[in-house]
Structures are given as structure tokens and as C-alpha cells.
Amino acid sequence: MPVIEYKCPNCGSGMVFDSATGMLSCPSCGRKDNIEQIPDPLKQQDFSEDNTQEYHCTSCGAVILTDPETSATTCSFCGSAVVLSDRLTGKLAPAMVIPFAVSKEEAVKAFKKWCRNGLLTPSGFMSADRIKGITGMYVPFWLYELHNHVEVHGHATKVRMYTSGDYEYTETQHFDIYRKIRLNYVKVPIDASEKMNDGLMDKLEPFPYERLKEFKSPYLAGYNAEKYSYDDEALFPRAKDKIREFIEAYIASTVSGYTAVSYTDKQIDTESKQADYCLLPVWMVHYDFRKSNYAFAMNGQTGKVVGKPPISKAKVAAWFAGIFGVSFLSLKLISWMMGGGFL
């Protein structure tokens, strides 16, 4: 089956993508090659788009068994980085990629620092010495360009209170409002992997989209990669839901200055002008604490960590006790200053 490996021309060792230099690097002899100058085998060969799950490592001949969604992995026998080329061609070919900028060592260090910053996590968790595994993954995303035609009808009021002579007056003005708006959003990210938790992926944002590069398979060398589970049409409803709150906020900004606003009709027509398939870098950290497993994700470009750590009930109780104590002392002080008493 079609498997791509990048061998060092100097020593024959397997080369991997180096996040520090952005180059294809040989860990054995130190050779570094500019990826932009390397011909991509994906553009030189034509592969069928089936879901064949058995591949052979070209270094040791071992069978590589993968999930149907995997498009890059390592040989479990010899450790060679392999790219499964037939899963990256045709409709499965990514248009763009954001390469890793955070190395594995930096990811572990950043995760430990993040654990130590947990004010309400158990003390033992903060030592962060039970990392079961950390995996660099290129997660499939669709980047949408969404054009929105918005038409809003409603009613608004302005209320003014004033005094004239011995009387107080309330003046209420009524307005019919109408807004016709065009809003365009670009690079709206939606993760397309069934395996990944959508909420976790959303919290990893933002990714630095100015660092998007044209996809080339050498960027995947040494990392795992997934191909999309859902196409752009299937995820279009999620993309519309994601921008809804921003549209609502913009509508609200156009009717500011009124005392009250109510909408009688609101039409939002969203059109997908383009959806680009891209791979974004994510470190997945699996952590074991008190016989429970926790999963965390880290943005492979910015180092942002997201996940739900365990919470110490004792620390939570102490925190609430501290807040109550401060509030109690504040009330006592205010009461004393006012010459009163507080029980």
C-alpha cells in the first residue's frame, strides 16, 4: 500500500518535521531540509481513495494497522514516521496546514506549569508527574467563509424623565426600526474529526491563521494526523450556529441608544461561499490521577491548554470559607464605622 517515508540522504535515518526550525530534520546526523524546496510525492502519484487499513512500513516491512481516519502515524516496530498517502489525495487532500511550533518537550513543560497554576486542583495533581502519554496530532478542520444577509424589523422606545415646576414628567418616544445588514466572516473553524471533543477543540482557538501554509506531506512527518470524518456540508449547520452570537451582537450594536428594543421579525440568511480543508496542530495529553484518566488539549502553535482537571473539595470549601470570612469582616467594619452593631 502507498506509504511515504522521508529518509535522510546522508545517513538513511528517518527524518521528521522540526517545530523549532520549520524544516525537515534528521535526528541522527542533524541534516535539515527546507520543506518548500522538497517535491511532494502526493503531487507526483495518483492513489485510489479507498479505506484500506493495512499498510507496510518501507523501512522494516512490518504491517502498519491503522484506523480508517488516520493519515499519518509511526511504525510501532521501528519508529519510522510514515504518511499514508492515499488518505491525503483527491477529496481527502488538505488545502492548507498550520505546522507545529511547540515541541514535545515544550508541551510537557507548559502542561506542568498549567497544572501548578490550578488553585482548586488537588495538591498531588499539581506535581504533574503522571503524564501517561502526549501525542502531536494534526486535527482536520474546515475553515468556512460565510456570507450573511440580515434583515431586522422591530420597535424601540426612548424614555426621558424631567421636572417642570412642581411636576415630574415622563416622555416616551416610539420608533419603528429596520436594519438591512451584510456580514461576512472568514476562516470560521469547525473541527471535522469524530474522535475529537468539539467543545475541547473550540476552546483551543484562536489559531494563528496568518501562519497557514500550502499543504505538503513533510509537515506530517513524526506526527499523527487524522482525515476528516464529516464533509463541509455536514458541518455547515455547526458553522452557522457558531457565528450566530456574533451576528446578534452586531445587530444589537446598530440599535444602541434606545431605552428598550423588541424585534418583530429577524431574518438571517447564511451562505457558505467557500470551505477549505486544513490540518491544525494539537497536542493531546493523557493524564492519570487517582485511578482516573483525564484528557487535555494544547494548541500546537500558541501553547494554550484546555481541559477539565479534578477539583479538590477541601480547597473549594476553604475558598468559600475565605470569601465568607472576608464578607463578614467587611460588614463588621462598615457597621462599626456607621456606629451600629452587627450580629
PDB file of C-alpha atoms in Angstrom, residues 57-337:
ATOM      1  CA  CYS A  57       6.498   0.056   6.591  1.00  0.00           C
ATOM      2  CA  THR A  58       9.110   0.577   3.884  1.00  0.00           C
ATOM      3  CA  SER A  59      11.902   0.575   6.495  1.00  0.00           C
ATOM      4  CA  CYS A  60      11.285  -2.725   8.304  1.00  0.00           C
ATOM      5  CA  GLY A  61       8.472  -4.323   6.311  1.00  0.00           C
ATOM      6  CA  ALA A  62       6.147  -4.545   9.309  1.00  0.00           C
ATOM      7  CA  VAL A  63       2.404  -4.280   8.809  1.00  0.00           C
ATOM      8  CA  ILE A  64       1.001  -0.931   9.920  1.00  0.00           C
ATOM      9  CA  LEU A  65      -2.553  -1.250  11.191  1.00  0.00           C
ATOM     10  CA  THR A  66      -4.500   1.986  11.495  1.00  0.00           C
ATOM     11  CA  ASP A  67      -7.976   3.336  11.948  1.00  0.00           C
ATOM     12  CA  PRO A  68      -9.684   4.393   8.721  1.00  0.00           C
ATOM     13  CA  GLU A  69      -9.345   8.062   9.770  1.00  0.00           C
ATOM     14  CA  THR A  70      -5.563   8.002  10.311  1.00  0.00           C
ATOM     15  CA  SER A  71      -3.443   9.633   7.606  1.00  0.00           C
ATOM     16  CA  ALA A  72      -0.058   9.887   9.363  1.00  0.00           C
ATOM     17  CA  THR A  73       1.464   7.803  12.153  1.00  0.00           C
ATOM     18  CA  THR A  74       4.642   5.984  13.215  1.00  0.00           C
ATOM     19  CA  CYS A  75       5.634   2.363  12.764  1.00  0.00           C
ATOM     20  CA  SER A  76       5.228   0.650  16.131  1.00  0.00           C
ATOM     21  CA  PHE A  77       8.123  -1.716  15.323  1.00  0.00           C
ATOM     22  CA  CYS A  78      10.919   0.581  14.097  1.00  0.00           C
ATOM     23  CA  GLY A  79       9.515   4.013  14.970  1.00  0.00           C
ATOM     24  CA  SER A  80       9.687   5.372  11.414  1.00  0.00           C
ATOM     25  CA  ALA A  81       7.394   8.296  10.644  1.00  0.00           C
ATOM     26  CA  VAL A  82       5.020   7.321   7.854  1.00  0.00           C
ATOM     27  CA  VAL A  83       2.427   9.210   5.827  1.00  0.00           C
ATOM     28  CA  LEU A  84      -0.454   7.205   4.338  1.00  0.00           C
ATOM     29  CA  SER A  85      -0.596   8.960   1.013  1.00  0.00           C
ATOM     30  CA  ASP A  86      -3.823   7.508  -0.359  1.00  0.00           C
ATOM     31  CA  ARG A  87      -5.691   9.176   2.511  1.00  0.00           C
ATOM     32  CA  LEU A  88      -4.424  12.620   1.564  1.00  0.00           C
ATOM     33  CA  THR A  89      -5.352  12.756  -2.110  1.00  0.00           C
ATOM     34  CA  GLY A  90      -8.408  13.684  -4.147  1.00  0.00           C
ATOM     35  CA  LYS A  91     -11.264  14.849  -1.931  1.00  0.00           C
ATOM     36  CA  LEU A  92      -9.164  13.938   1.113  1.00  0.00           C
ATOM     37  CA  ALA A  93      -6.319  16.305   0.176  1.00  0.00           C
ATOM     38  CA  PRO A  94      -5.967  19.193   2.662  1.00  0.00           C
ATOM     39  CA  ALA A  95      -5.590  22.619   1.116  1.00  0.00           C
ATOM     40  CA  MET A  96      -3.603  24.125   3.985  1.00  0.00           C
ATOM     41  CA  VAL A  97      -1.795  23.312   7.213  1.00  0.00           C
ATOM     42  CA  ILE A  98      -0.560  25.219  10.252  1.00  0.00           C
ATOM     43  CA  PRO A  99       2.676  23.452  11.271  1.00  0.00           C
ATOM     44  CA  PHE A 100       3.565  22.728  14.896  1.00  0.00           C
ATOM     45  CA  ALA A 101       5.537  25.472  16.646  1.00  0.00           C
ATOM     46  CA  VAL A 102       5.524  23.897  20.138  1.00  0.00           C
ATOM     47  CA  SER A 103       7.853  20.920  20.529  1.00  0.00           C
ATOM     48  CA  LYS A 104       7.015  17.863  22.625  1.00  0.00           C
ATOM     49  CA  GLU A 105       9.422  18.960  25.361  1.00  0.00           C
ATOM     50  CA  GLU A 106       7.918  22.452  25.408  1.00  0.00           C
ATOM     51  CA  ALA A 107       4.405  20.967  25.505  1.00  0.00           C
ATOM     52  CA  VAL A 108       5.211  18.827  28.563  1.00  0.00           C
ATOM     53  CA  LYS A 109       6.827  21.804  30.311  1.00  0.00           C
ATOM     54  CA  ALA A 110       3.852  24.077  29.538  1.00  0.00           C
ATOM     55  CA  PHE A 111       1.383  21.442  30.742  1.00  0.00           C
ATOM     56  CA  LYS A 112       3.220  21.046  34.075  1.00  0.00           C
ATOM     57  CA  LYS A 113       3.214  24.819  34.534  1.00  0.00           C
ATOM     58  CA  TRP A 114      -0.509  24.922  33.764  1.00  0.00           C
ATOM     59  CA  CYS A 115      -1.157  22.219  36.389  1.00  0.00           C
ATOM     60  CA  ARG A 116       0.743  24.163  39.054  1.00  0.00           C
ATOM     61  CA  ASN A 117      -1.445  27.207  38.393  1.00  0.00           C
ATOM     62  CA  GLY A 118      -4.592  25.294  39.391  1.00  0.00           C
ATOM     63  CA  LEU A 119      -5.833  26.996  42.574  1.00  0.00           C
ATOM     64  CA  LEU A 120      -8.592  24.465  43.242  1.00  0.00           C
ATOM     65  CA  THR A 121      -6.946  21.278  41.966  1.00  0.00           C
ATOM     66  CA  PRO A 122      -5.706  18.639  44.439  1.00  0.00           C
ATOM     67  CA  SER A 123      -2.135  19.255  45.594  1.00  0.00           C
ATOM     68  CA  GLY A 124      -0.927  15.954  44.192  1.00  0.00           C
ATOM     69  CA  PHE A 125      -2.270  16.851  40.768  1.00  0.00           C
ATOM     70  CA  MET A 126      -0.100  19.957  40.628  1.00  0.00           C
ATOM     71  CA  SER A 127       3.091  17.883  40.585  1.00  0.00           C
ATOM     72  CA  ALA A 128       2.088  16.803  37.044  1.00  0.00           C
ATOM     73  CA  ASP A 129       4.304  13.731  37.177  1.00  0.00           C
ATOM     74  CA  ARG A 130       1.803  11.180  35.891  1.00  0.00           C
ATOM     75  CA  ILE A 131       1.544  12.019  32.214  1.00  0.00           C
ATOM     76  CA  LYS A 132       0.575   8.744  30.556  1.00  0.00           C
ATOM     77  CA  GLY A 133       1.110   9.952  27.035  1.00  0.00           C
ATOM     78  CA  ILE A 134       1.392  13.033  24.859  1.00  0.00           C
ATOM     79  CA  THR A 135       0.629  12.889  21.164  1.00  0.00           C
ATOM     80  CA  GLY A 136       1.119  15.510  18.489  1.00  0.00           C
ATOM     81  CA  MET A 137      -1.875  15.382  16.152  1.00  0.00           C
ATOM     82  CA  TYR A 138      -2.898  17.273  13.066  1.00  0.00           C
ATOM     83  CA  VAL A 139      -6.650  17.599  13.525  1.00  0.00           C
ATOM     84  CA  PRO A 140      -8.850  18.106  10.436  1.00  0.00           C
ATOM     85  CA  PHE A 141     -10.803  21.362  10.325  1.00  0.00           C
ATOM     86  CA  TRP A 142     -12.999  23.106   7.806  1.00  0.00           C
ATOM     87  CA  LEU A 143     -12.400  26.843   7.503  1.00  0.00           C
ATOM     88  CA  TYR A 144     -15.589  28.475   6.259  1.00  0.00           C
ATOM     89  CA  GLU A 145     -16.182  31.757   4.500  1.00  0.00           C
ATOM     90  CA  LEU A 146     -19.737  32.662   5.450  1.00  0.00           C
ATOM     91  CA  HIS A 147     -21.778  35.487   3.910  1.00  0.00           C
ATOM     92  CA  ASN A 148     -24.820  36.640   5.861  1.00  0.00           C
ATOM     93  CA  HIS A 149     -27.791  38.693   4.689  1.00  0.00           C
ATOM     94  CA  VAL A 150     -29.636  40.068   7.713  1.00  0.00           C
ATOM     95  CA  GLU A 151     -32.976  41.897   7.767  1.00  0.00           C
ATOM     96  CA  VAL A 152     -34.493  43.078  11.024  1.00  0.00           C
ATOM     97  CA  HIS A 153     -37.818  44.754  11.881  1.00  0.00           C
ATOM     98  CA  GLY A 154     -38.637  45.921  15.370  1.00  0.00           C
ATOM     99  CA  HIS A 155     -39.898  48.533  17.776  1.00  0.00           C
ATOM    100  CA  ALA A 156     -37.840  50.777  20.071  1.00  0.00           C
ATOM    101  CA  THR A 157     -38.545  53.360  22.745  1.00  0.00           C
ATOM    102  CA  LYS A 158     -36.685  56.258  24.292  1.00  0.00           C
ATOM    103  CA  VAL A 159     -37.773  57.322  27.758  1.00  0.00           C
ATOM    104  CA  ARG A 160     -36.880  60.728  29.197  1.00  0.00           C
ATOM    105  CA  MET A 161     -37.803  61.969  32.679  1.00  0.00           C
ATOM    106  CA  TYR A 162     -37.711  65.661  33.551  1.00  0.00           C
ATOM    107  CA  THR A 163     -39.113  68.148  36.046  1.00  0.00           C
ATOM    108  CA  SER A 164     -41.023  71.317  35.225  1.00  0.00           C
ATOM    109  CA  GLY A 165     -42.237  73.440  38.090  1.00  0.00           C
ATOM    110  CA  ASP A 166     -43.802  71.217  40.735  1.00  0.00           C
ATOM    111  CA  TYR A 167     -44.331  68.320  38.353  1.00  0.00           C
ATOM    112  CA  GLU A 168     -42.257  65.366  37.131  1.00  0.00           C
ATOM    113  CA  TYR A 169     -42.858  64.241  33.575  1.00  0.00           C
ATOM    114  CA  THR A 170     -42.046  61.032  31.728  1.00  0.00           C
ATOM    115  CA  GLU A 171     -41.753  61.329  27.966  1.00  0.00           C
ATOM    116  CA  THR A 172     -41.775  58.156  25.883  1.00  0.00           C
ATOM    117  CA  GLN A 173     -40.912  58.230  22.193  1.00  0.00           C
ATOM    118  CA  HIS A 174     -41.733  55.268  19.946  1.00  0.00           C
ATOM    119  CA  PHE A 175     -39.754  54.253  16.866  1.00  0.00           C
ATOM    120  CA  ASP A 176     -40.098  51.636  14.177  1.00  0.00           C
ATOM    121  CA  ILE A 177     -36.661  50.217  13.394  1.00  0.00           C
ATOM    122  CA  TYR A 178     -35.430  48.493  10.264  1.00  0.00           C
ATOM    123  CA  ARG A 179     -31.943  47.211   9.556  1.00  0.00           C
ATOM    124  CA  LYS A 180     -30.584  45.560   6.424  1.00  0.00           C
ATOM    125  CA  ILE A 181     -27.100  44.229   7.055  1.00  0.00           C
ATOM    126  CA  ARG A 182     -24.478  42.226   5.206  1.00  0.00           C
ATOM    127  CA  LEU A 183     -21.904  40.457   7.353  1.00  0.00           C
ATOM    128  CA  ASN A 184     -19.077  38.299   6.039  1.00  0.00           C
ATOM    129  CA  TYR A 185     -16.966  36.030   8.239  1.00  0.00           C
ATOM    130  CA  VAL A 186     -13.820  34.299   7.006  1.00  0.00           C
ATOM    131  CA  LYS A 187     -11.855  31.342   8.379  1.00  0.00           C
ATOM    132  CA  VAL A 188     -14.584  30.150  10.736  1.00  0.00           C
ATOM    133  CA  PRO A 189     -13.077  26.905  12.139  1.00  0.00           C
ATOM    134  CA  ILE A 190     -15.069  23.714  12.718  1.00  0.00           C
ATOM    135  CA  ASP A 191     -13.253  20.502  13.651  1.00  0.00           C
ATOM    136  CA  ALA A 192     -14.158  17.618  11.367  1.00  0.00           C
ATOM    137  CA  SER A 193     -12.908  14.630  13.387  1.00  0.00           C
ATOM    138  CA  GLU A 194     -15.438  12.339  15.031  1.00  0.00           C
ATOM    139  CA  LYS A 195     -12.848  11.332  17.651  1.00  0.00           C
ATOM    140  CA  MET A 196     -12.148  14.824  18.934  1.00  0.00           C
ATOM    141  CA  ASN A 197     -14.333  16.553  21.514  1.00  0.00           C
ATOM    142  CA  ASP A 198     -15.962  19.563  19.817  1.00  0.00           C
ATOM    143  CA  GLY A 199     -16.027  21.657  22.989  1.00  0.00           C
ATOM    144  CA  LEU A 200     -12.359  20.998  23.646  1.00  0.00           C
ATOM    145  CA  MET A 201     -11.399  21.947  20.091  1.00  0.00           C
ATOM    146  CA  ASP A 202     -13.467  25.158  20.207  1.00  0.00           C
ATOM    147  CA  LYS A 203     -11.678  26.282  23.367  1.00  0.00           C
ATOM    148  CA  LEU A 204      -8.262  25.884  21.704  1.00  0.00           C
ATOM    149  CA  GLU A 205      -8.978  28.846  19.469  1.00  0.00           C
ATOM    150  CA  PRO A 206      -7.742  31.115  18.169  1.00  0.00           C
ATOM    151  CA  PHE A 207      -5.168  29.580  15.859  1.00  0.00           C
ATOM    152  CA  PRO A 208      -2.783  31.995  14.077  1.00  0.00           C
ATOM    153  CA  TYR A 209      -4.289  31.743  10.603  1.00  0.00           C
ATOM    154  CA  GLU A 210      -1.654  34.094   9.206  1.00  0.00           C
ATOM    155  CA  ARG A 211       0.705  31.100   9.540  1.00  0.00           C
ATOM    156  CA  LEU A 212      -1.327  28.872   7.243  1.00  0.00           C
ATOM    157  CA  LYS A 213       0.811  27.211   4.610  1.00  0.00           C
ATOM    158  CA  GLU A 214       0.027  25.287   1.465  1.00  0.00           C
ATOM    159  CA  PHE A 215      -0.237  21.654   2.477  1.00  0.00           C
ATOM    160  CA  LYS A 216       2.810  19.445   1.953  1.00  0.00           C
ATOM    161  CA  SER A 217       3.165  15.963   3.392  1.00  0.00           C
ATOM    162  CA  PRO A 218       6.612  16.567   5.040  1.00  0.00           C
ATOM    163  CA  TYR A 219       4.871  18.694   7.685  1.00  0.00           C
ATOM    164  CA  LEU A 220       3.222  15.495   8.964  1.00  0.00           C
ATOM    165  CA  ALA A 221       6.456  13.509   9.375  1.00  0.00           C
ATOM    166  CA  GLY A 222       6.813  12.495  13.034  1.00  0.00           C
ATOM    167  CA  TYR A 223       3.236  13.364  13.996  1.00  0.00           C
ATOM    168  CA  ASN A 224      -0.153  11.685  13.860  1.00  0.00           C
ATOM    169  CA  ALA A 225      -2.789  13.036  11.517  1.00  0.00           C
ATOM    170  CA  GLU A 226      -6.480  12.379  11.020  1.00  0.00           C
ATOM    171  CA  LYS A 227      -8.570  12.756   7.895  1.00  0.00           C
ATOM    172  CA  TYR A 228     -11.979  14.345   8.175  1.00  0.00           C
ATOM    173  CA  SER A 229     -14.967  12.316   9.332  1.00  0.00           C
ATOM    174  CA  TYR A 230     -17.539  14.864   8.107  1.00  0.00           C
ATOM    175  CA  ASP A 231     -17.526  16.936   4.936  1.00  0.00           C
ATOM    176  CA  ASP A 232     -18.169  20.685   4.848  1.00  0.00           C
ATOM    177  CA  GLU A 233     -21.867  20.302   4.005  1.00  0.00           C
ATOM    178  CA  ALA A 234     -22.484  18.106   7.047  1.00  0.00           C
ATOM    179  CA  LEU A 235     -20.843  20.646   9.373  1.00  0.00           C
ATOM    180  CA  PHE A 236     -22.388  23.750   7.801  1.00  0.00           C
ATOM    181  CA  PRO A 237     -25.158  23.924  10.480  1.00  0.00           C
ATOM    182  CA  ARG A 238     -22.495  23.957  13.218  1.00  0.00           C
ATOM    183  CA  ALA A 239     -20.681  26.784  11.454  1.00  0.00           C
ATOM    184  CA  LYS A 240     -23.898  28.821  11.287  1.00  0.00           C
ATOM    185  CA  ASP A 241     -24.573  28.249  14.982  1.00  0.00           C
ATOM    186  CA  LYS A 242     -21.043  29.303  15.835  1.00  0.00           C
ATOM    187  CA  ILE A 243     -21.362  32.761  14.281  1.00  0.00           C
ATOM    188  CA  ARG A 244     -24.947  33.372  15.476  1.00  0.00           C
ATOM    189  CA  GLU A 245     -23.917  35.127  18.699  1.00  0.00           C
ATOM    190  CA  PHE A 246     -21.590  37.466  16.768  1.00  0.00           C
ATOM    191  CA  ILE A 247     -24.395  38.368  14.364  1.00  0.00           C
ATOM    192  CA  GLU A 248     -26.755  39.034  17.276  1.00  0.00           C
ATOM    193  CA  ALA A 249     -24.135  41.246  18.936  1.00  0.00           C
ATOM    194  CA  TYR A 250     -23.653  43.235  15.735  1.00  0.00           C
ATOM    195  CA  ILE A 251     -27.414  43.728  15.318  1.00  0.00           C
ATOM    196  CA  ALA A 252     -27.599  44.981  18.908  1.00  0.00           C
ATOM    197  CA  SER A 253     -24.772  47.451  18.241  1.00  0.00           C
ATOM    198  CA  THR A 254     -26.777  49.041  15.407  1.00  0.00           C
ATOM    199  CA  VAL A 255     -29.741  49.833  17.665  1.00  0.00           C
ATOM    200  CA  SER A 256     -27.910  51.287  20.643  1.00  0.00           C
ATOM    201  CA  GLY A 257     -29.133  54.481  22.285  1.00  0.00           C
ATOM    202  CA  TYR A 258     -32.686  53.308  22.870  1.00  0.00           C
ATOM    203  CA  THR A 259     -34.217  52.556  26.262  1.00  0.00           C
ATOM    204  CA  ALA A 260     -35.757  49.326  25.030  1.00  0.00           C
ATOM    205  CA  VAL A 261     -35.778  47.373  21.771  1.00  0.00           C
ATOM    206  CA  SER A 262     -38.030  44.495  20.720  1.00  0.00           C
ATOM    207  CA  TYR A 263     -37.824  42.654  17.413  1.00  0.00           C
ATOM    208  CA  THR A 264     -40.925  41.718  15.470  1.00  0.00           C
ATOM    209  CA  ASP A 265     -39.090  39.921  12.674  1.00  0.00           C
ATOM    210  CA  LYS A 266     -35.479  38.817  12.220  1.00  0.00           C
ATOM    211  CA  GLN A 267     -34.262  37.055   9.089  1.00  0.00           C
ATOM    212  CA  ILE A 268     -30.674  35.736   8.901  1.00  0.00           C
ATOM    213  CA  ASP A 269     -29.735  34.053   5.629  1.00  0.00           C
ATOM    214  CA  THR A 270     -26.274  32.428   5.767  1.00  0.00           C
ATOM    215  CA  GLU A 271     -24.467  31.223   2.669  1.00  0.00           C
ATOM    216  CA  SER A 272     -21.256  29.203   2.569  1.00  0.00           C
ATOM    217  CA  LYS A 273     -19.105  30.788  -0.125  1.00  0.00           C
ATOM    218  CA  GLN A 274     -16.108  28.538   0.471  1.00  0.00           C
ATOM    219  CA  ALA A 275     -14.876  25.852   2.844  1.00  0.00           C
ATOM    220  CA  ASP A 276     -11.177  24.972   2.929  1.00  0.00           C
ATOM    221  CA  TYR A 277      -9.979  21.681   4.371  1.00  0.00           C
ATOM    222  CA  CYS A 278      -6.947  22.201   6.599  1.00  0.00           C
ATOM    223  CA  LEU A 279      -4.956  20.473   9.345  1.00  0.00           C
ATOM    224  CA  LEU A 280      -4.319  22.271  12.640  1.00  0.00           C
ATOM    225  CA  PRO A 281      -1.702  21.269  15.268  1.00  0.00           C
ATOM    226  CA  VAL A 282      -2.902  19.891  18.616  1.00  0.00           C
ATOM    227  CA  TRP A 283      -1.006  18.198  21.446  1.00  0.00           C
ATOM    228  CA  MET A 284      -3.218  15.666  23.232  1.00  0.00           C
ATOM    229  CA  VAL A 285      -2.144  14.976  26.824  1.00  0.00           C
ATOM    230  CA  HIS A 286      -3.439  11.912  28.688  1.00  0.00           C
ATOM    231  CA  TYR A 287      -3.017  12.130  32.441  1.00  0.00           C
ATOM    232  CA  ASP A 288      -3.590   9.581  35.202  1.00  0.00           C
ATOM    233  CA  PHE A 289      -4.566  10.774  38.684  1.00  0.00           C
ATOM    234  CA  ARG A 290      -6.041   8.641  41.477  1.00  0.00           C
ATOM    235  CA  LYS A 291      -7.091   5.843  39.129  1.00  0.00           C
ATOM    236  CA  SER A 292      -8.945   8.256  36.819  1.00  0.00           C
ATOM    237  CA  ASN A 293      -7.908   9.321  33.338  1.00  0.00           C
ATOM    238  CA  TYR A 294      -8.044  12.925  32.157  1.00  0.00           C
ATOM    239  CA  ALA A 295      -7.563  14.282  28.654  1.00  0.00           C
ATOM    240  CA  PHE A 296      -6.211  17.733  27.868  1.00  0.00           C
ATOM    241  CA  ALA A 297      -5.523  19.501  24.608  1.00  0.00           C
ATOM    242  CA  MET A 298      -2.876  22.088  23.775  1.00  0.00           C
ATOM    243  CA  ASN A 299      -2.765  24.444  20.816  1.00  0.00           C
ATOM    244  CA  GLY A 300       0.345  23.339  18.914  1.00  0.00           C
ATOM    245  CA  GLN A 301       1.096  26.913  17.860  1.00  0.00           C
ATOM    246  CA  THR A 302       0.216  29.055  20.887  1.00  0.00           C
ATOM    247  CA  GLY A 303       0.644  26.591  23.771  1.00  0.00           C
ATOM    248  CA  LYS A 304      -2.848  27.281  25.147  1.00  0.00           C
ATOM    249  CA  VAL A 305      -4.033  24.369  27.360  1.00  0.00           C
ATOM    250  CA  VAL A 306      -7.680  23.395  27.775  1.00  0.00           C
ATOM    251  CA  GLY A 307      -9.322  20.588  29.698  1.00  0.00           C
ATOM    252  CA  LYS A 308     -11.226  19.816  32.875  1.00  0.00           C
ATOM    253  CA  PRO A 309      -8.925  18.942  35.809  1.00  0.00           C
ATOM    254  CA  PRO A 310     -10.089  17.317  39.051  1.00  0.00           C
ATOM    255  CA  ILE A 311     -11.329  19.694  41.754  1.00  0.00           C
ATOM    256  CA  SER A 312     -10.340  19.434  45.419  1.00  0.00           C
ATOM    257  CA  LYS A 313     -13.455  19.555  47.605  1.00  0.00           C
ATOM    258  CA  ALA A 314     -11.349  20.667  50.560  1.00  0.00           C
ATOM    259  CA  LYS A 315      -9.903  23.610  48.613  1.00  0.00           C
ATOM    260  CA  VAL A 316     -13.333  24.610  47.350  1.00  0.00           C
ATOM    261  CA  ALA A 317     -14.672  24.563  50.926  1.00  0.00           C
ATOM    262  CA  ALA A 318     -11.698  26.603  52.137  1.00  0.00           C
ATOM    263  CA  TRP A 319     -12.193  29.094  49.288  1.00  0.00           C
ATOM    264  CA  PHE A 320     -15.867  29.628  50.162  1.00  0.00           C
ATOM    265  CA  ALA A 321     -14.969  29.885  53.843  1.00  0.00           C
ATOM    266  CA  GLY A 322     -12.403  32.540  52.983  1.00  0.00           C
ATOM    267  CA  ILE A 323     -14.901  34.526  50.924  1.00  0.00           C
ATOM    268  CA  PHE A 324     -17.477  34.303  53.731  1.00  0.00           C
ATOM    269  CA  GLY A 325     -14.870  35.408  56.276  1.00  0.00           C
ATOM    270  CA  VAL A 326     -13.864  38.454  54.243  1.00  0.00           C
ATOM    271  CA  SER A 327     -17.521  39.405  53.719  1.00  0.00           C
ATOM    272  CA  PHE A 328     -18.248  39.007  57.447  1.00  0.00           C
ATOM    273  CA  LEU A 329     -15.312  41.239  58.449  1.00  0.00           C
ATOM    274  CA  SER A 330     -16.296  43.845  55.848  1.00  0.00           C
ATOM    275  CA  LEU A 331     -19.836  44.028  57.234  1.00  0.00           C
ATOM    276  CA  LYS A 332     -18.489  44.333  60.775  1.00  0.00           C
ATOM    277  CA  LEU A 333     -16.208  47.205  59.719  1.00  0.00           C
ATOM    278  CA  ILE A 334     -18.988  49.052  57.874  1.00  0.00           C
ATOM    279  CA  SER A 335     -21.321  48.612  60.853  1.00  0.00           C
ATOM    280  CA  TRP A 336     -18.669  49.942  63.252  1.00  0.00           C
ATOM    281  CA  MET A 337     -17.983  52.971  61.061  1.00  0.00           C
TER     282      MET A 337
END
